[in-house]
Amino acid sequence: MFSDLSNFSRGVDTAFAVIIGIGLIFLIGITGTMIYFIFKYNKKRHPKPEDVKDNTKLEITWTVIPTILVMVMFWFGYKGYEPTRKVPKDAIEIKATGRMWSWSFDYPNGKYSDTILVVPVNKPVKLNLYSPDVLHSLYIPAFRIKEDVVPGRDNWMWFKANEIGSYDILCAEYCGKNHSYMLGTVKVVSEEDYNTWVAEVKPSGADAEHPGLTIIKRNGCVGCHTIDGSITIGPSFKGLYGHSVEVETDGTKRTVIADDEYLLKSIYDPNADVVVGFNKGQMISYKDMLSEDDIKEVIEFIKSLDEE
Ligand code: CUA
């Protein structure tokens, strides 16, 4: 049960063990007393019920002892919690974005990482948590840390990983259909490996990724819209541009052509024309996140999918 994978593991595990221990003592004690009383005060031995009068000593005892016990639990809990709110000044700051339904990480030098959070071992890391849509919660069970990712609030968390290895990241706040698939990985590496990895820049020129693809990856679009024609939460981007689409607008079905104007509207006002066969309310407006220039790149990319 005890782990030492992060600087907080010990504190949290100790608090957990103390609470479980006190709980066990009560479980055994109360159950034992109940069984003992069944024999001691059964009808044969005690044919006449008795009225028990006040017992001040007993009442003081059962007030004072539990008060001490809950204070003990509070003390261990507080000692485990306190360091999680005291972040060292030299911590590496990484922006962690949780969106429906993926995690991504932005490093101070502009490096971007999808799903995988790479950190150096034995160095404090501060995660600045950001959500563009709904509540999420970044949870790293191995490190015993969890913090809500709240739209419009600057929540943060920090940790120091003690051992090289890979650990799971989960979303611990129900955030919609694919909540349970909102997974990630913390990769703890040596400082050298970290420096090499973080300095690695994306290839430019002929090998560069289509800028439109970069935009849809960074905004989590691919979590719901595939680029290979398969169907998940929303329509695929492949075979879309220039084709006719049956949509439902205010309860009426109509057919439209998926042109620039339609795609722009679908991104800014996704619930106005919902493609028949898909659910309304699954997507939020990306008006604050994507400029019209971004959307031009995205549309270019969607067009290019059908040119191969
Ligand atoms: Cu994000 Cu659950």
PDB file of C-alpha atoms and ligand atoms in Angstrom, residues 99 101 135-136 171-175 179 182, ligand 1:
ATOM      1  CA  ARG A  99     -10.876  19.051 -22.642  1.00  0.00           C
ATOM      2  CA  TRP A 101     -11.897  14.219 -23.993  1.00  0.00           C
ATOM      3  CA  LEU A 135     -15.105  20.387 -15.352  1.00  0.00           C
ATOM      4  CA  HIS A 136     -12.361  17.788 -15.439  1.00  0.00           C
ATOM      5  CA  CYS A 171      -9.838  12.224 -15.424  1.00  0.00           C
ATOM      6  CA  ALA A 172     -11.603  12.007 -12.075  1.00  0.00           C
ATOM      7  CA  GLU A 173     -14.608  14.216 -12.789  1.00  0.00           C
ATOM      8  CA  TYR A 174     -17.458  12.929 -14.942  1.00  0.00           C
ATOM      9  CA  CYS A 175     -17.264  15.107 -18.055  1.00  0.00           C
ATOM     10  CA  HIS A 179     -14.906  10.576 -19.705  1.00  0.00           C
ATOM     11  CA  MET A 182      -9.778  10.542 -21.046  1.00  0.00           C
TER      12      MET A 182
HETATM   13 CU1  CUA B   1     -12.624  14.873 -18.339  1.00  0.00          CU
HETATM   14 CU2  CUA B   1     -13.833  13.287 -17.092  1.00  0.00          CU
END
